[in-house]
Amino acid sequence: MKKTYKIEVDCANCANLMEEAAQTTAGVAGATVNFMTQKMTVEFADGADERAVMQAVVKACKRVEPDCEIEV
């Protein structure tokens, strides 16, 4: 299942780093971050708990950019 979330990220480089952080999170089959549209698309692995995975994604992204916002 894929879902799109609104994000706030300050620069394109940070968006790329957030994308990499999301992609390596357990339960994520794939992730893309679009700096221009300020959106993150996450594809969840089969059987993954969407809420728990997104909490982990937000935590991973905040390590990259502490002031980023993801509307979950």
Tab-separated table of C-alpha atoms in Angstrom:
chain	number	residue	atom	x	y	z
A	1	MET	CA	0.000	0.000	0.000
A	2	LYS	CA	1.242	3.501	-0.856
A	3	LYS	CA	0.358	6.673	1.013
A	4	THR	CA	1.367	10.282	0.451
A	5	TYR	CA	2.108	12.681	3.301
A	6	LYS	CA	2.602	16.446	3.365
A	7	ILE	CA	6.037	17.419	4.664
A	8	GLU	CA	8.001	20.563	5.414
A	9	VAL	CA	11.639	20.323	4.424
A	10	ASP	CA	14.029	23.254	3.981
A	11	CYS	CA	16.321	22.132	1.168
A	12	ALA	CA	16.623	19.595	-1.636
A	13	ASN	CA	19.665	17.950	-0.045
A	14	CYS	CA	17.766	17.404	3.201
A	15	ALA	CA	14.875	15.943	1.200
A	16	ASN	CA	17.270	13.419	-0.367
A	17	LEU	CA	18.686	12.490	3.035
A	18	MET	CA	15.169	12.102	4.458
A	19	GLU	CA	14.245	9.863	1.514
A	20	GLU	CA	17.263	7.634	2.221
A	21	ALA	CA	16.396	7.509	5.932
A	22	ALA	CA	12.784	6.531	5.164
A	23	GLN	CA	13.841	3.847	2.672
A	24	THR	CA	16.015	2.114	5.272
A	25	THR	CA	13.263	2.053	7.921
A	26	ALA	CA	11.854	-1.380	8.775
A	27	GLY	CA	8.436	-1.919	7.186
A	28	VAL	CA	9.079	0.450	4.274
A	29	ALA	CA	9.203	-1.140	0.822
A	30	GLY	CA	9.971	2.186	-0.874
A	31	ALA	CA	9.883	5.923	-0.243
A	32	THR	CA	10.254	9.114	-2.249
A	33	VAL	CA	10.483	12.712	-1.086
A	34	ASN	CA	9.677	15.504	-3.521
A	35	PHE	CA	11.175	18.801	-2.367
A	36	MET	CA	9.263	20.866	-4.944
A	37	THR	CA	5.805	19.586	-3.958
A	38	GLN	CA	6.737	19.080	-0.279
A	39	LYS	CA	5.335	15.534	-0.314
A	40	MET	CA	6.580	12.136	0.814
A	41	THR	CA	5.227	8.922	-0.673
A	42	VAL	CA	5.744	5.780	1.376
A	43	GLU	CA	5.103	2.252	0.142
A	44	PHE	CA	4.592	-0.102	3.082
A	45	ALA	CA	5.825	-3.691	3.163
A	46	ASP	CA	3.142	-6.383	3.230
A	47	GLY	CA	1.699	-6.794	6.719
A	48	ALA	CA	3.453	-3.720	8.120
A	49	ASP	CA	1.682	-1.644	10.791
A	50	GLU	CA	1.295	1.708	9.038
A	51	ARG	CA	1.171	3.785	12.229
A	52	ALA	CA	4.245	2.157	13.810
A	53	VAL	CA	6.207	2.388	10.557
A	54	MET	CA	5.390	6.079	10.139
A	55	GLN	CA	6.462	6.803	13.721
A	56	ALA	CA	9.813	5.200	12.876
A	57	VAL	CA	10.021	7.158	9.595
A	58	VAL	CA	9.357	10.460	11.391
A	59	LYS	CA	12.016	9.605	13.987
A	60	ALA	CA	14.554	8.730	11.260
A	61	CYS	CA	13.779	11.929	9.327
A	62	LYS	CA	14.108	14.082	12.452
A	63	ARG	CA	17.651	12.712	12.874
A	64	VAL	CA	18.409	14.149	9.419
A	65	GLU	CA	16.569	17.449	9.883
A	66	PRO	CA	15.313	18.087	13.426
A	67	ASP	CA	12.819	20.770	12.389
A	68	CYS	CA	11.142	18.783	9.581
A	69	GLU	CA	7.391	18.219	9.791
A	70	ILE	CA	5.486	15.241	8.407
A	71	GLU	CA	1.693	15.285	8.613
A	72	VAL	CA	0.846	11.731	9.592
